[in-house]
Short mmCIF file of C-alpha atoms in Angstrom, two decimals:
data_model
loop_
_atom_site.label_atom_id
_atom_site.label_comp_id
_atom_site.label_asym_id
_atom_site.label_seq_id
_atom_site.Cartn_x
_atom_site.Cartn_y
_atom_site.Cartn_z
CA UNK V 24 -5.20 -11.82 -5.67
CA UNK V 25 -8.04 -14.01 -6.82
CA UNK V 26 -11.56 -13.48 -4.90
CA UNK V 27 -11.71 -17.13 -5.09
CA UNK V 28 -13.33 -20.08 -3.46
CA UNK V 29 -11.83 -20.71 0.34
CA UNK V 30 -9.88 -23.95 0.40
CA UNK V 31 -11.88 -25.17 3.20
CA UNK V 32 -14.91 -24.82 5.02
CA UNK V 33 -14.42 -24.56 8.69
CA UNK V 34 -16.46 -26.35 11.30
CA UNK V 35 -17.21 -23.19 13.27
CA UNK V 36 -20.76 -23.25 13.29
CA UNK V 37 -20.32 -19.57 11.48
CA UNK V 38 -22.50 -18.66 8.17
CA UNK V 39 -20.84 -17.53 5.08
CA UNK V 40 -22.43 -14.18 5.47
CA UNK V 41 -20.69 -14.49 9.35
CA UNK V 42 -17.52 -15.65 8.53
CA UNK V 43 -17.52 -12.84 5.08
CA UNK V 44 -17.98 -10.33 7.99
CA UNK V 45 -15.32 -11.40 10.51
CA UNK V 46 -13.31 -8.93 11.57
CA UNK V 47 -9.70 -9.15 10.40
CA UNK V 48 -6.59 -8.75 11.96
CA UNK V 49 -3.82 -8.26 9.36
CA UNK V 50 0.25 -8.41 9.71
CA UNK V 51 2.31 -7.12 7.73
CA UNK V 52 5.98 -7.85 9.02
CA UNK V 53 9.82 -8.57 7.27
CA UNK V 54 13.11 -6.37 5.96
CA UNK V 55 11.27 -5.31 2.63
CA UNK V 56 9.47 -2.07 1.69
CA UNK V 57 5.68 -2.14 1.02
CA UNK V 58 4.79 -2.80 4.92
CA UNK V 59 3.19 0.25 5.89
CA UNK V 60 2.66 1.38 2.37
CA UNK V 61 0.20 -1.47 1.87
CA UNK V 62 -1.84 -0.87 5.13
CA UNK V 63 -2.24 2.78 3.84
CA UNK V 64 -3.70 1.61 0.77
CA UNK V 65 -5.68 -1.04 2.24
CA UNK V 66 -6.84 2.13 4.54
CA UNK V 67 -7.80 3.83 1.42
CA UNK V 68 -9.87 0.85 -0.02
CA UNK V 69 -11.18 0.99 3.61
CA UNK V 70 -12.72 4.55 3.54
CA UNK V 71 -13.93 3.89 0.37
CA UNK V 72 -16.18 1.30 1.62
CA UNK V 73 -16.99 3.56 4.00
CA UNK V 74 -15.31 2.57 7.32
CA UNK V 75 -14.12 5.13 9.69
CA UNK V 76 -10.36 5.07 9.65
CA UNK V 77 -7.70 5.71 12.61
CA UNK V 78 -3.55 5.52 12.19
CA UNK V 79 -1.70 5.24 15.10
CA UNK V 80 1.88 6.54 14.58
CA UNK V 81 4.58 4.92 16.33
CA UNK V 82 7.27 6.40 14.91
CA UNK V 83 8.07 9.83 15.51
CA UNK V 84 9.98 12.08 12.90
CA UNK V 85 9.09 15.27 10.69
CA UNK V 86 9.20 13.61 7.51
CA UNK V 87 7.35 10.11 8.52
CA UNK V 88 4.66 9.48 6.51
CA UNK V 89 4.04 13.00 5.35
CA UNK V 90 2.66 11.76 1.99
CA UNK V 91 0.57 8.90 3.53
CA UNK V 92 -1.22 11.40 6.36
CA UNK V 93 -2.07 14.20 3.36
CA UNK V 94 -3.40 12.04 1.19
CA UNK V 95 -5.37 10.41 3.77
CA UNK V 96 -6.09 13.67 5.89
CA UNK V 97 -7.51 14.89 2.27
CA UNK V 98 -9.88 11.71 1.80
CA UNK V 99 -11.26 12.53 5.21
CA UNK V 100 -12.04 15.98 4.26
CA UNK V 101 -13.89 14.52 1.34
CA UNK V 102 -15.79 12.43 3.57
CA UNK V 103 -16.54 16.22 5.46
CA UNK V 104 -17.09 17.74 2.45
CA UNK V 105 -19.51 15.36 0.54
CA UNK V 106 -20.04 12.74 2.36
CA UNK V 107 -17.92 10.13 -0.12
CA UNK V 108 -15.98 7.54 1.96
CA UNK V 109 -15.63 7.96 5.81
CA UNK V 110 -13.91 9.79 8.30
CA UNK V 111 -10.15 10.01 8.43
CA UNK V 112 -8.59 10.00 11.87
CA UNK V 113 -4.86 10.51 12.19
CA UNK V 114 -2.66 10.31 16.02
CA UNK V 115 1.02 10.61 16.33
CA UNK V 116 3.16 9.21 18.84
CA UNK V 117 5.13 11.51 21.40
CA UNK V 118 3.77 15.04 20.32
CA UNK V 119 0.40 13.60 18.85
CA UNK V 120 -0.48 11.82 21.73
CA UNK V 121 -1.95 15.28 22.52
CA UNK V 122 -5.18 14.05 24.04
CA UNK V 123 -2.82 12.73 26.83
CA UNK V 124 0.79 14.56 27.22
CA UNK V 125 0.31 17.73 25.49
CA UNK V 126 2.41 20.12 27.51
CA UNK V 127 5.44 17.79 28.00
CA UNK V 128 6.08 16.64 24.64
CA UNK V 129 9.73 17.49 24.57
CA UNK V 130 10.35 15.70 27.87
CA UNK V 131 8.02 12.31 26.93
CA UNK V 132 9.57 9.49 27.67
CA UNK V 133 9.12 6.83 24.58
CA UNK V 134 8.44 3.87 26.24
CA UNK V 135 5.67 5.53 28.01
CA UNK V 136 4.05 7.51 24.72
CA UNK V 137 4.18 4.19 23.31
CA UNK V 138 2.42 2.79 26.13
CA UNK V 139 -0.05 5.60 26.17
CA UNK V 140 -0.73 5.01 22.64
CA UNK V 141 -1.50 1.61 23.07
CA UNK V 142 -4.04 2.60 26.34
CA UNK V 143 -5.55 4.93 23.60
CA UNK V 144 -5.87 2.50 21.09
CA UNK V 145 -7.51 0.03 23.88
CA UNK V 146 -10.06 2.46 24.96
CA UNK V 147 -11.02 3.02 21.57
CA UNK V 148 -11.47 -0.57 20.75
CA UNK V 149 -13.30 -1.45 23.78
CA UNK V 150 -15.96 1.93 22.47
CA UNK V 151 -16.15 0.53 18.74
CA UNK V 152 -14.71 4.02 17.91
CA UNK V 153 -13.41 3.18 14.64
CA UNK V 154 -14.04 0.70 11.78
CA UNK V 155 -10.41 0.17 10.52
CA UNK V 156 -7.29 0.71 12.67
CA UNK V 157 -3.51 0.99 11.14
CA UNK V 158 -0.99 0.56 14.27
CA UNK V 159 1.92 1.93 11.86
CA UNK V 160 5.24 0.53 13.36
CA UNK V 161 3.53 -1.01 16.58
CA UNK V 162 5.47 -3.97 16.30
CA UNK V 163 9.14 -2.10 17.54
CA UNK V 164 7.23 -1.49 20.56
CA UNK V 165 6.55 -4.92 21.62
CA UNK V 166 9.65 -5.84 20.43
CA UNK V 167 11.41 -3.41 22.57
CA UNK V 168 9.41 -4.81 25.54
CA UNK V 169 7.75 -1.51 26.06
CA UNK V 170 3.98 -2.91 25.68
CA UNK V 171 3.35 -5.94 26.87
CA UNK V 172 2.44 -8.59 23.83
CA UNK V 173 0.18 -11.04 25.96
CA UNK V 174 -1.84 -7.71 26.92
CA UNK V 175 -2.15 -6.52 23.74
CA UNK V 176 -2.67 -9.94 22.14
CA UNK V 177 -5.39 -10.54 24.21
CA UNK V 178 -7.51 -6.89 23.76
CA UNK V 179 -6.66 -7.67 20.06
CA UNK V 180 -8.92 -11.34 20.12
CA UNK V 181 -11.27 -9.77 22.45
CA UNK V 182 -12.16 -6.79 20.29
CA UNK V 183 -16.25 -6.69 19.81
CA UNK V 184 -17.66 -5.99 16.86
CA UNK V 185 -16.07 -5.57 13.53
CA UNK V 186 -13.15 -3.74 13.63
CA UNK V 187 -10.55 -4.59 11.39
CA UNK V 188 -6.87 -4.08 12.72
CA UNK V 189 -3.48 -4.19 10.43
CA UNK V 190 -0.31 -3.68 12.69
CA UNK V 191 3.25 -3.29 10.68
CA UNK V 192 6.56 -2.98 11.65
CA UNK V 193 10.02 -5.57 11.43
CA UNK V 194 10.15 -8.54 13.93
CA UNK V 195 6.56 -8.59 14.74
CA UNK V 196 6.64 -10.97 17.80
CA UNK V 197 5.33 -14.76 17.50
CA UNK V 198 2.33 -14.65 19.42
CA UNK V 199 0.88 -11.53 17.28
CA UNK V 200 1.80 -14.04 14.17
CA UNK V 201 -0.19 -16.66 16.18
CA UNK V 202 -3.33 -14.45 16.79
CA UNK V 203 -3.87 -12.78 13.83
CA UNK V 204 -5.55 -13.57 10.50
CA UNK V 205 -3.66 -12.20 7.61
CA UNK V 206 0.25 -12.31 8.09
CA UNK V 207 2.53 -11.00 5.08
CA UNK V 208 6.08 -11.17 5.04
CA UNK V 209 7.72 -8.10 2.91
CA UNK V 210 11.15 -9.64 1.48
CA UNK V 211 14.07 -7.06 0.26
CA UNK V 212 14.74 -8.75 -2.99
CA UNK V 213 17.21 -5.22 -4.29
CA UNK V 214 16.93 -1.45 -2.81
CA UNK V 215 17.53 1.27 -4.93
CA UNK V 216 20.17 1.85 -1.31
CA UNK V 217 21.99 -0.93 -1.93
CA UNK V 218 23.23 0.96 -5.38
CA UNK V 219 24.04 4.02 -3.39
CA UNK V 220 21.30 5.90 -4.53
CA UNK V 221 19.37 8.35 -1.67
CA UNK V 222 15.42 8.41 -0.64
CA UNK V 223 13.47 11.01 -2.43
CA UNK V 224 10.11 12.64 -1.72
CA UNK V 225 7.11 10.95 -3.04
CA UNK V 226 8.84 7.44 -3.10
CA UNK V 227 10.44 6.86 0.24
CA UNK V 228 8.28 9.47 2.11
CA UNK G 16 12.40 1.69 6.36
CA UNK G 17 14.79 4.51 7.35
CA UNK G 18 16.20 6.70 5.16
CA UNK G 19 19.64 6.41 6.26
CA UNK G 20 22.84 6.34 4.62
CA UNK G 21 23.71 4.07 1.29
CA UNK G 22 25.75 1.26 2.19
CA UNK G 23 28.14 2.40 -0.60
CA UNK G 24 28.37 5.42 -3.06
CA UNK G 25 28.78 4.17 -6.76
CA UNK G 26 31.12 5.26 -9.14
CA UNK G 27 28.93 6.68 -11.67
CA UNK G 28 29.92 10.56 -12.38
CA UNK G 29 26.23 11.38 -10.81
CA UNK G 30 26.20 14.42 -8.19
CA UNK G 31 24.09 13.12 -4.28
CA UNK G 32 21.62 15.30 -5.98
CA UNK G 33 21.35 13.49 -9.19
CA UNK G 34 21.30 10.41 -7.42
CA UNK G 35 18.42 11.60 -4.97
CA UNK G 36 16.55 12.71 -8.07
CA UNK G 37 17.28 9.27 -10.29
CA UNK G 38 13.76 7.70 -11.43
CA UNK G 39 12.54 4.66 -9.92
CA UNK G 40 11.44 1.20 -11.47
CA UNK G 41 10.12 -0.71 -8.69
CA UNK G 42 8.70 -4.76 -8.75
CA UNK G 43 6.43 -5.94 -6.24
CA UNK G 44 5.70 -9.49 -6.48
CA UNK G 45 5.37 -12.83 -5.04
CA UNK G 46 2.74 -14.89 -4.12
CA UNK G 47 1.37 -12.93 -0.71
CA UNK G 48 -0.96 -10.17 -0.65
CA UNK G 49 0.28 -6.22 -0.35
CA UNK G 50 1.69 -6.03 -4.18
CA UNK G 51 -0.53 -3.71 -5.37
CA UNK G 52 -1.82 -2.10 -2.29
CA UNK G 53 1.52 -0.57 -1.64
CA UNK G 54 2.02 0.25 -5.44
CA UNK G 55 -1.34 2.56 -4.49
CA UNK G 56 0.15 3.38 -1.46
CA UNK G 57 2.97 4.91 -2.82
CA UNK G 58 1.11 6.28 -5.49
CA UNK G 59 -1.00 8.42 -2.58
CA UNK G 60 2.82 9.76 -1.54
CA UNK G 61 3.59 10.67 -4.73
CA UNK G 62 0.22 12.80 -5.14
CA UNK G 63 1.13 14.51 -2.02
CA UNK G 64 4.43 15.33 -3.90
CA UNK G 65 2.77 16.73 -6.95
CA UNK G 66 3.30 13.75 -8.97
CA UNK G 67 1.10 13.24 -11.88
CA UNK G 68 -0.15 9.45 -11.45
CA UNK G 69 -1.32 7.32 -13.84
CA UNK G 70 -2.68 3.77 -13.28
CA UNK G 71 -2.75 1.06 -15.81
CA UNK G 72 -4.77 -1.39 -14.50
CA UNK G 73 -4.37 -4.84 -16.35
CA UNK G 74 -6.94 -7.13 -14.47
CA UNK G 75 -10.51 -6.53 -15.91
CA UNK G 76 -13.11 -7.01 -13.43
CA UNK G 77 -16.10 -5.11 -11.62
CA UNK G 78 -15.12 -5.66 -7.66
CA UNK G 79 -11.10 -4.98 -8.80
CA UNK G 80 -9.75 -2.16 -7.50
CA UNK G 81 -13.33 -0.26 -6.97
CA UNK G 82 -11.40 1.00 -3.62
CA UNK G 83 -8.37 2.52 -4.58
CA UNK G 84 -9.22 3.55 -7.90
CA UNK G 85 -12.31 5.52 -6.35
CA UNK G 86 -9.77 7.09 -3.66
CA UNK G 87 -7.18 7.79 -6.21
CA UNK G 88 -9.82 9.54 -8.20
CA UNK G 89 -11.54 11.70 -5.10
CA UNK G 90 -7.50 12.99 -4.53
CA UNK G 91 -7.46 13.87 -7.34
CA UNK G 92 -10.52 15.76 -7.72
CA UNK G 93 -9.04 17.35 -4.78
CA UNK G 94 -6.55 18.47 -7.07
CA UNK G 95 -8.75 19.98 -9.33
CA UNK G 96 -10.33 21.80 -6.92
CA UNK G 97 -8.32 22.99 -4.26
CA UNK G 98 -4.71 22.25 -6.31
CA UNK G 99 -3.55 20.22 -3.34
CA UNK G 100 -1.91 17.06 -4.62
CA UNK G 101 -1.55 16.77 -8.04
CA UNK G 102 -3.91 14.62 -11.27
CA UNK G 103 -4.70 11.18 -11.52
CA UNK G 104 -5.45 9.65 -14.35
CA UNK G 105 -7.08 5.67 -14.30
CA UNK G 106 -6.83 3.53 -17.16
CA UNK G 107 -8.19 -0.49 -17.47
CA UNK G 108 -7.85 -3.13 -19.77
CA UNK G 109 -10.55 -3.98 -21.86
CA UNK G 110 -13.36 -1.84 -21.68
CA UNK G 111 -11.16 0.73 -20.51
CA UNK G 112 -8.88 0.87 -22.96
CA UNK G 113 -11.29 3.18 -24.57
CA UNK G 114 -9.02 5.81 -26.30
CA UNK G 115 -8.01 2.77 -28.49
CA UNK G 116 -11.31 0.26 -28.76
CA UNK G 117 -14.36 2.14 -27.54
CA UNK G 118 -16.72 -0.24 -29.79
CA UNK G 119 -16.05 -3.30 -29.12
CA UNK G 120 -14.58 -3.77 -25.94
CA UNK G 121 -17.24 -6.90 -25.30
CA UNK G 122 -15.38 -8.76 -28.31
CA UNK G 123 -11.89 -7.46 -27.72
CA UNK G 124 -9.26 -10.40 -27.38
CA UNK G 125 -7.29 -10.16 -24.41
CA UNK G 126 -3.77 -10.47 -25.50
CA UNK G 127 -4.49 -7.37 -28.09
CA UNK G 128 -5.95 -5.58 -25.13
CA UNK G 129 -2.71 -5.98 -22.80
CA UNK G 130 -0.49 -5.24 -25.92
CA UNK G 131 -2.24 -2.07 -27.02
CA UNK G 132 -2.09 -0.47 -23.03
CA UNK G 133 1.44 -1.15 -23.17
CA UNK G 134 1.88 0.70 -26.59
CA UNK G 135 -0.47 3.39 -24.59
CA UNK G 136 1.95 3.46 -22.02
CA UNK G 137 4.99 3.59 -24.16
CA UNK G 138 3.56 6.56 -25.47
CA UNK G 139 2.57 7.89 -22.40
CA UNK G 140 6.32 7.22 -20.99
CA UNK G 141 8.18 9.06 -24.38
CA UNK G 142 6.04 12.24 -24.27
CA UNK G 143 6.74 12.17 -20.23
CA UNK G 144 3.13 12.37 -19.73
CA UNK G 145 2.75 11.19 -16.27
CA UNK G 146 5.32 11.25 -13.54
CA UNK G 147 4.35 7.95 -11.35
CA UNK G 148 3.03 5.37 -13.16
CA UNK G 149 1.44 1.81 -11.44
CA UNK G 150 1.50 -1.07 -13.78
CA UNK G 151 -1.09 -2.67 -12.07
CA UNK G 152 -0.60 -6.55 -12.54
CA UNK G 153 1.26 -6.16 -15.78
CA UNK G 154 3.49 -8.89 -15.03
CA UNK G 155 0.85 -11.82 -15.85
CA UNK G 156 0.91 -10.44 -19.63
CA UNK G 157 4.19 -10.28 -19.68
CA UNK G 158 4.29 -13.82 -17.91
CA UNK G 159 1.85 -15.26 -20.36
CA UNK G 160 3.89 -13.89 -23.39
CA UNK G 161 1.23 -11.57 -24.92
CA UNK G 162 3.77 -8.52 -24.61
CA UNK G 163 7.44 -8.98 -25.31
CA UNK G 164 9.52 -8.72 -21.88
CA UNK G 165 12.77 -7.45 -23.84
CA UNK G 166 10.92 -4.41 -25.62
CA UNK G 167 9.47 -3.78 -22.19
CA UNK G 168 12.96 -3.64 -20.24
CA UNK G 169 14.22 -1.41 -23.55
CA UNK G 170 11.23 1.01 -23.55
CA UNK G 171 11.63 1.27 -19.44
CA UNK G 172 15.23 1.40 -19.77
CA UNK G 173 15.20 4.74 -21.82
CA UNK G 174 12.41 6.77 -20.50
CA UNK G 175 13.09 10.48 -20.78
CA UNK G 176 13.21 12.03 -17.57
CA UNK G 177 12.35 11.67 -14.31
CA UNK G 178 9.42 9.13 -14.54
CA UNK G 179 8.75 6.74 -11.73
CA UNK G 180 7.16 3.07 -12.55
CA UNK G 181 5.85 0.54 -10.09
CA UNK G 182 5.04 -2.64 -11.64
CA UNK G 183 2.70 -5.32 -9.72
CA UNK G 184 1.88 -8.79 -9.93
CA UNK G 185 3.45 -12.51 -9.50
CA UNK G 186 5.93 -14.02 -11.39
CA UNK G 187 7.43 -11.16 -12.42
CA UNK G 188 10.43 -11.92 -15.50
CA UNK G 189 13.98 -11.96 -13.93
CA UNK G 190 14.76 -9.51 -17.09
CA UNK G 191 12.71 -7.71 -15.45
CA UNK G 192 13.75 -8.05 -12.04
CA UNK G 193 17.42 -7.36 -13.45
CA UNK G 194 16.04 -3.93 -14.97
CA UNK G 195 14.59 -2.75 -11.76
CA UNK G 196 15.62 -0.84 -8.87
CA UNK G 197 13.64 -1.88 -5.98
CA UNK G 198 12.24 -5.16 -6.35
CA UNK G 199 10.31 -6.19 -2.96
CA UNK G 200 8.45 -10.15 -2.52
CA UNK G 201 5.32 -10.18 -1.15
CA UNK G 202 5.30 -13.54 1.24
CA UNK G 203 1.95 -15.31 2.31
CA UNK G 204 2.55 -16.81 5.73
CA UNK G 205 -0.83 -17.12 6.71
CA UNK G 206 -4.49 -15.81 5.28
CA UNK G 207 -7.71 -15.96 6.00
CA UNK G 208 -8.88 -17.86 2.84
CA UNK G 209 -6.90 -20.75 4.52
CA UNK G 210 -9.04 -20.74 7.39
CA UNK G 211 -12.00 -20.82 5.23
CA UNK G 212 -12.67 -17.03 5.48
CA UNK G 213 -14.31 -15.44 2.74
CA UNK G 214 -12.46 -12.11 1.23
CA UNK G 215 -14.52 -8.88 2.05
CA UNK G 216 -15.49 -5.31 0.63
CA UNK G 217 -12.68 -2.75 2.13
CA UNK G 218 -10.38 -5.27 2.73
CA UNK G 219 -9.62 -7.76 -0.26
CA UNK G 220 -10.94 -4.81 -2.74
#
């Protein structure tokens, strides 16, 4: 997309240079593919311009985002290695909510990792621990009713610094829509599924 | 998106295996943001897979890109030197089109540019050079009539092997759309521009 001229000027007694640096919160929501694919690439772009990275994981399975959390783990140890980029920081729900649960992991209950998660993602936001934060399927639960959305709304708008935030997931709920800045919806137009064909490494995973 | 079960198994003489291993031509397009961030998302699974990636980049400009095309390029110096991963290869219109016009990329004429990248990639696709390629905005050439949409369909149609292409950009041809696997739209429903934001190093490139 076009770097190009806003279509208005807003009346928010902000200076370009203010409103350039305005922290963003992004999501990106619908049926389609590209959801959490796109906030791993926008991650990438992220390190690049050197901004300290965190996923949070909501979704718990062996093949998940294998490729994603490499690729990304790799670019951190770049950032180790010679200082190119930023650091790479990557937390999995259930079993990689270690800091919290890490001897019970087979008996977690969900809704509370979840929950956890989110306190974890709180208490890093309140400490301006990281730069640029992908909640990767946060949306299922809020939808699910396991986090409460006004909560998490409001530590979202109340964030200090500049720490940019892109959530994904289906059915992200109305008020998230409401407080966020960038909101794309990802529309199935034809699946590769739909023609019987299976997922393969390196494209669906 | 889960990797569950295809809503149907086709008739086509192809083994689960076959079908797990077919190629994929995916479209991302539309008018909202994510297109080409998930094409490079993708393309950071497939390096974790071992996938040889190329990117053709088709938008010539200094801020475009600078983020994932200097990611893509520290994974794969990864590759090189710990083997991890697997090559990448970047490639841009214009100036960077340089195995084909290294001398006169400041007069080169646009449409010849786009045309002689897509003979580069035609190449590239019958000698099975690469195994996941992005097409980075190649629809707008294709849109614009500087490279014929039917060749394009053809030369995708039969490429040898098992060569993955993600195409990017808006407007994509419905020939093309026809010819693809996964087509996904990207939908704007809201974006900071509107607001009168300004777009931002690490997140809008």
């Amino acid at each position: 997309m076009p770097k190009g001229v806003p279509t208005s000027i807003p009346d928010d007694g902000l200076t370009t240079r203010q409103r350039r640096n305005a922290p963003v919160l992004a999501v990106n929501t619908g049926d389609g593919k590209g959801k959490s694919t796109a906030a791993f690439g926008m991650a990438m772009r992220a390190w690049n311009a050197g901004m300290s990275v965190a996923v949070f994981q909501f979704v718990k399975s062996a093949k998940w985002r294998v490729g994603e959390e490499s690729a990304l783990r790799a670019l951190g140890e770049v950032h180790t290695a010679t200082g190119q980029g930023a650091p790479v920081s990557w937390f999995k729900m259930g079993s990689g909510w270690s800091w919290l649960r890490a001897n019970d992991a087979a008996a977690a209950d969900h809704a509370q990792a979840a929950r956890d998660g989110w306190r974890e993602i709180a208490r890093c936001l309140a400490s301006e621990e990281h730069d640029f934060y992908v909640l990767d399927e946060f949306t299922y639960p809020l939808d699910w009713g396991w986090i409460d959305v006004d909560e998490v709304v409001s530590v979202l708008s109340q964030r200090p610094g500049r720490q940019h935030v892109i959530i994904t997931g289906r059915r992200a709920p109305a008020k998230l829509i409401d407080a966020a800045d960038l909101v794309t919806e990802m529309v199935k137009v034809k699946h590769p599924m739909d023609a019987g064909r299976k997922g393969q490494k390196g494209i669906e995973w």
